[in-house]
Amino acid sequence: MGESKFKQKVIKAVRMIPYGQVASYGQIALMVGIPRAAIQVGWILHIAGDDGKTPWWRVINNAGRISTKCPEHTPLLQKELLEEEGVEVTGKLNIDIEKYRFRPAPDALKDLNLDERYIEQVIAKYLI
DNA sequence: GCTATGACAAGGA
DNA sequence: CTCCTTGCCATAG
């Protein structure tokens, strides 16, 4: 399986999101070391997220909205999966992202091979 | 190596 | 609020 580090790290980061919490695509991109690759995160989840082990439904856009258009993984399905975990989703697919946002501990980020300076940036953006 | 493609993000109209 | 534009960058072909 000659998969890229990027893909492996995205999957790993998404699996870190706890039950009942959510992260944005940009947040995952930041966590894997490529701050502006949010759209690639969506692409990875679209292709490889549905493996039964990766909670793709816990990833939404930073505006707090469900943004999948995939016919196999519909917005309604994502809404239902989130609601099963206690995440409130409005009829217009809006979520209070700050209320449910995954705020990883700095130690957990070290598992993703990031240097300390970079971890400070991640913390500054999402943990404050 | 180049072009096209986006489950994005942020800012403007 | 919604819609559009620009910036972005990993893959696929």
PDB file of C-alpha atoms (C1' of nucleotides) in Angstrom:
ATOM      1  CA  MET A   1       0.000   0.000   0.000  1.00  0.00           C
ATOM      2  CA  GLY A   2       2.156   2.848  -1.172  1.00  0.00           C
ATOM      3  CA  GLU A   3      -0.013   5.517   0.295  1.00  0.00           C
ATOM      4  CA  SER A   4       1.276   8.997   0.934  1.00  0.00           C
ATOM      5  CA  LYS A   5       2.249  10.222   4.366  1.00  0.00           C
ATOM      6  CA  PHE A   6      -0.304  12.921   3.932  1.00  0.00           C
ATOM      7  CA  LYS A   7      -3.157  10.472   3.511  1.00  0.00           C
ATOM      8  CA  GLN A   8      -1.974   8.318   6.416  1.00  0.00           C
ATOM      9  CA  LYS A   9      -1.711  11.328   8.685  1.00  0.00           C
ATOM     10  CA  VAL A  10      -5.130  12.633   7.709  1.00  0.00           C
ATOM     11  CA  ILE A  11      -6.716   9.288   8.551  1.00  0.00           C
ATOM     12  CA  LYS A  12      -4.790   9.142  11.810  1.00  0.00           C
ATOM     13  CA  ALA A  13      -5.817  12.669  12.795  1.00  0.00           C
ATOM     14  CA  VAL A  14      -9.484  12.063  11.980  1.00  0.00           C
ATOM     15  CA  ARG A  15      -9.447   8.913  14.106  1.00  0.00           C
ATOM     16  CA  MET A  16      -8.268  11.038  17.025  1.00  0.00           C
ATOM     17  CA  ILE A  17     -11.522  13.003  17.072  1.00  0.00           C
ATOM     18  CA  PRO A  18     -13.511  11.739  20.068  1.00  0.00           C
ATOM     19  CA  TYR A  19     -17.120  10.601  20.023  1.00  0.00           C
ATOM     20  CA  GLY A  20     -19.457  13.556  20.176  1.00  0.00           C
ATOM     21  CA  GLN A  21     -16.889  16.088  18.947  1.00  0.00           C
ATOM     22  CA  VAL A  22     -16.087  17.601  15.552  1.00  0.00           C
ATOM     23  CA  ALA A  23     -13.149  19.178  13.702  1.00  0.00           C
ATOM     24  CA  SER A  24     -12.948  21.362  10.605  1.00  0.00           C
ATOM     25  CA  TYR A  25     -11.151  20.300   7.432  1.00  0.00           C
ATOM     26  CA  GLY A  26      -8.719  23.159   7.950  1.00  0.00           C
ATOM     27  CA  GLN A  27      -8.056  22.007  11.492  1.00  0.00           C
ATOM     28  CA  ILE A  28      -7.169  18.514  10.313  1.00  0.00           C
ATOM     29  CA  ALA A  29      -4.903  20.010   7.646  1.00  0.00           C
ATOM     30  CA  LEU A  30      -3.185  22.055  10.318  1.00  0.00           C
ATOM     31  CA  MET A  31      -2.779  18.964  12.485  1.00  0.00           C
ATOM     32  CA  VAL A  32      -1.053  17.023   9.716  1.00  0.00           C
ATOM     33  CA  GLY A  33       1.396  19.837   9.014  1.00  0.00           C
ATOM     34  CA  ILE A  34      -0.024  21.395   5.845  1.00  0.00           C
ATOM     35  CA  PRO A  35      -2.121  24.361   6.996  1.00  0.00           C
ATOM     36  CA  ARG A  36      -3.809  25.167   3.686  1.00  0.00           C
ATOM     37  CA  ALA A  37      -4.631  21.687   2.478  1.00  0.00           C
ATOM     38  CA  ALA A  38      -8.149  21.661   3.835  1.00  0.00           C
ATOM     39  CA  ILE A  39      -9.687  20.727   0.529  1.00  0.00           C
ATOM     40  CA  GLN A  40      -7.359  17.750   0.228  1.00  0.00           C
ATOM     41  CA  VAL A  41      -8.591  16.513   3.581  1.00  0.00           C
ATOM     42  CA  GLY A  42     -12.087  16.450   2.121  1.00  0.00           C
ATOM     43  CA  TRP A  43     -10.796  14.575  -0.862  1.00  0.00           C
ATOM     44  CA  ILE A  44      -9.028  11.967   1.312  1.00  0.00           C
ATOM     45  CA  LEU A  45     -12.155  11.377   3.368  1.00  0.00           C
ATOM     46  CA  HIS A  46     -14.250  11.141   0.250  1.00  0.00           C
ATOM     47  CA  ILE A  47     -11.990   8.418  -1.154  1.00  0.00           C
ATOM     48  CA  ALA A  48     -10.770   6.608   1.961  1.00  0.00           C
ATOM     49  CA  GLY A  49     -12.902   7.737   4.870  1.00  0.00           C
ATOM     50  CA  ASP A  50     -15.577   5.133   4.485  1.00  0.00           C
ATOM     51  CA  ASP A  51     -13.495   2.237   5.775  1.00  0.00           C
ATOM     52  CA  GLY A  52     -15.545   1.580   8.886  1.00  0.00           C
ATOM     53  CA  LYS A  53     -12.743   2.794  11.135  1.00  0.00           C
ATOM     54  CA  THR A  54     -12.595   6.488  10.360  1.00  0.00           C
ATOM     55  CA  PRO A  55     -15.260   8.871  11.708  1.00  0.00           C
ATOM     56  CA  TRP A  56     -15.480  11.036   8.577  1.00  0.00           C
ATOM     57  CA  TRP A  57     -18.793  12.469   9.761  1.00  0.00           C
ATOM     58  CA  ARG A  58     -16.988  14.310  12.578  1.00  0.00           C
ATOM     59  CA  VAL A  59     -15.312  16.570  10.035  1.00  0.00           C
ATOM     60  CA  ILE A  60     -17.224  19.653   8.885  1.00  0.00           C
ATOM     61  CA  ASN A  61     -16.246  22.985   7.410  1.00  0.00           C
ATOM     62  CA  ASN A  62     -15.068  25.835   9.577  1.00  0.00           C
ATOM     63  CA  ALA A  63     -18.333  27.721   9.144  1.00  0.00           C
ATOM     64  CA  GLY A  64     -19.983  24.932  11.107  1.00  0.00           C
ATOM     65  CA  ARG A  65     -21.774  23.451   8.146  1.00  0.00           C
ATOM     66  CA  ILE A  66     -21.935  20.025   6.585  1.00  0.00           C
ATOM     67  CA  SER A  67     -20.457  20.328   3.136  1.00  0.00           C
ATOM     68  CA  THR A  68     -20.468  16.873   1.576  1.00  0.00           C
ATOM     69  CA  LYS A  69     -22.324  16.474  -1.691  1.00  0.00           C
ATOM     70  CA  CYS A  70     -21.342  12.864  -2.146  1.00  0.00           C
ATOM     71  CA  PRO A  71     -24.317  10.676  -3.097  1.00  0.00           C
ATOM     72  CA  GLU A  72     -22.927   7.791  -1.031  1.00  0.00           C
ATOM     73  CA  HIS A  73     -22.455   9.899   2.053  1.00  0.00           C
ATOM     74  CA  THR A  74     -25.236  12.410   2.021  1.00  0.00           C
ATOM     75  CA  PRO A  75     -25.565  15.459   4.250  1.00  0.00           C
ATOM     76  CA  LEU A  76     -28.596  13.790   5.823  1.00  0.00           C
ATOM     77  CA  LEU A  77     -26.567  10.696   6.719  1.00  0.00           C
ATOM     78  CA  GLN A  78     -23.855  12.859   8.267  1.00  0.00           C
ATOM     79  CA  LYS A  79     -26.487  14.802  10.209  1.00  0.00           C
ATOM     80  CA  GLU A  80     -27.961  11.592  11.576  1.00  0.00           C
ATOM     81  CA  LEU A  81     -24.578  10.162  12.537  1.00  0.00           C
ATOM     82  CA  LEU A  82     -23.706  13.360  14.414  1.00  0.00           C
ATOM     83  CA  GLU A  83     -27.060  13.520  16.153  1.00  0.00           C
ATOM     84  CA  GLU A  84     -26.595   9.937  17.345  1.00  0.00           C
ATOM     85  CA  GLU A  85     -23.513  11.222  19.161  1.00  0.00           C
ATOM     86  CA  GLY A  86     -25.373  14.102  20.735  1.00  0.00           C
ATOM     87  CA  VAL A  87     -24.210  16.831  18.351  1.00  0.00           C
ATOM     88  CA  GLU A  88     -27.029  19.240  17.572  1.00  0.00           C
ATOM     89  CA  VAL A  89     -27.527  19.886  13.849  1.00  0.00           C
ATOM     90  CA  THR A  90     -30.116  22.331  12.533  1.00  0.00           C
ATOM     91  CA  GLY A  91     -32.370  21.664   9.584  1.00  0.00           C
ATOM     92  CA  LYS A  92     -30.055  23.803   7.466  1.00  0.00           C
ATOM     93  CA  LEU A  93     -27.128  21.605   8.479  1.00  0.00           C
ATOM     94  CA  ASN A  94     -25.574  24.145  10.804  1.00  0.00           C
ATOM     95  CA  ILE A  95     -23.553  23.126  13.847  1.00  0.00           C
ATOM     96  CA  ASP A  96     -22.151  25.217  16.678  1.00  0.00           C
ATOM     97  CA  ILE A  97     -18.609  24.146  15.873  1.00  0.00           C
ATOM     98  CA  GLU A  98     -16.988  25.885  18.815  1.00  0.00           C
ATOM     99  CA  LYS A  99     -19.269  24.037  21.198  1.00  0.00           C
ATOM    100  CA  TYR A 100     -18.236  20.629  19.895  1.00  0.00           C
ATOM    101  CA  ARG A 101     -14.763  21.302  18.514  1.00  0.00           C
ATOM    102  CA  PHE A 102     -12.075  18.733  19.183  1.00  0.00           C
ATOM    103  CA  ARG A 103      -9.271  20.463  21.097  1.00  0.00           C
ATOM    104  CA  PRO A 104      -6.389  17.992  21.083  1.00  0.00           C
ATOM    105  CA  ALA A 105      -3.900  17.987  23.910  1.00  0.00           C
ATOM    106  CA  PRO A 106      -0.414  19.173  22.908  1.00  0.00           C
ATOM    107  CA  ASP A 107       0.945  15.727  23.756  1.00  0.00           C
ATOM    108  CA  ALA A 108      -1.395  14.116  21.275  1.00  0.00           C
ATOM    109  CA  LEU A 109      -0.115  16.392  18.533  1.00  0.00           C
ATOM    110  CA  LYS A 110       3.421  15.147  19.110  1.00  0.00           C
ATOM    111  CA  ASP A 111       2.282  11.779  17.795  1.00  0.00           C
ATOM    112  CA  LEU A 112       1.887  13.394  14.401  1.00  0.00           C
ATOM    113  CA  ASN A 113       5.576  14.272  14.048  1.00  0.00           C
ATOM    114  CA  LEU A 114       5.212  18.015  14.282  1.00  0.00           C
ATOM    115  CA  ASP A 115       7.920  20.267  15.605  1.00  0.00           C
ATOM    116  CA  GLU A 116       7.367  22.353  18.706  1.00  0.00           C
ATOM    117  CA  ARG A 117       7.187  25.697  16.917  1.00  0.00           C
ATOM    118  CA  TYR A 118       4.475  24.383  14.660  1.00  0.00           C
ATOM    119  CA  ILE A 119       2.513  22.897  17.545  1.00  0.00           C
ATOM    120  CA  GLU A 120       2.486  26.355  19.091  1.00  0.00           C
ATOM    121  CA  GLN A 121       0.787  27.657  15.969  1.00  0.00           C
ATOM    122  CA  VAL A 122      -1.847  24.950  16.078  1.00  0.00           C
ATOM    123  CA  ILE A 123      -2.496  25.681  19.717  1.00  0.00           C
ATOM    124  CA  ALA A 124      -2.709  29.399  19.017  1.00  0.00           C
ATOM    125  CA  LYS A 125      -5.300  28.861  16.351  1.00  0.00           C
ATOM    126  CA  TYR A 126      -7.503  26.193  17.895  1.00  0.00           C
ATOM    127  CA  LEU A 127      -6.775  25.714  21.561  1.00  0.00           C
ATOM    128  CA  ILE A 128      -7.161  29.228  22.831  1.00  0.00           C
TER     129      ILE A 128
ATOM    130  C1'  DG B   1       6.333  17.860 -15.085  1.00  0.00           C
ATOM    131  C1'  DC B   2       1.856  20.006 -16.411  1.00  0.00           C
ATOM    132  C1'  DT B   3      -3.203  20.620 -16.148  1.00  0.00           C
ATOM    133  C1'  DA B   4      -7.565  19.886 -14.074  1.00  0.00           C
ATOM    134  C1'  DT B   5     -10.113  18.903 -10.080  1.00  0.00           C
ATOM    135  C1'  DG B   6     -12.089  19.835  -5.637  1.00  0.00           C
ATOM    136  C1'  DA B   7     -16.423  16.768   1.181  1.00  0.00           C
ATOM    137  C1'  DC B   8     -12.077  24.063   1.954  1.00  0.00           C
ATOM    138  C1'  DA B   9     -11.165  28.971   3.899  1.00  0.00           C
ATOM    139  C1'  DA B  10     -11.522  33.814   4.149  1.00  0.00           C
ATOM    140  C1'  DG B  11     -12.912  38.055   2.605  1.00  0.00           C
ATOM    141  C1'  DG B  12     -15.808  41.030  -0.309  1.00  0.00           C
ATOM    142  C1'  DA B  13     -20.275  42.370  -2.624  1.00  0.00           C
TER     143       DA B  13
ATOM    144  C1'  DC C   1     -27.692  36.096   5.664  1.00  0.00           C
ATOM    145  C1'  DT C   2     -26.076  34.124   0.615  1.00  0.00           C
ATOM    146  C1'  DC C   3     -23.214  34.083  -3.500  1.00  0.00           C
ATOM    147  C1'  DC C   4     -18.744  34.805  -5.721  1.00  0.00           C
ATOM    148  C1'  DT C   5     -13.678  35.200  -6.102  1.00  0.00           C
ATOM    149  C1'  DT C   6      -9.157  34.177  -5.002  1.00  0.00           C
ATOM    150  C1'  DG C   7      -5.690  31.433  -2.799  1.00  0.00           C
ATOM    151  C1'  DC C   8      -4.296  26.951  -1.879  1.00  0.00           C
ATOM    152  C1'  DC C   9      -2.068  22.268  -2.670  1.00  0.00           C
ATOM    153  C1'  DA C  10      -2.297  16.800  -2.891  1.00  0.00           C
ATOM    154  C1'  DT C  11      -3.799  13.543  -6.402  1.00  0.00           C
ATOM    155  C1'  DA C  12      -5.104  11.683 -10.959  1.00  0.00           C
ATOM    156  C1'  DG C  13      -4.415  11.339 -15.680  1.00  0.00           C
TER     157       DG C  13
END
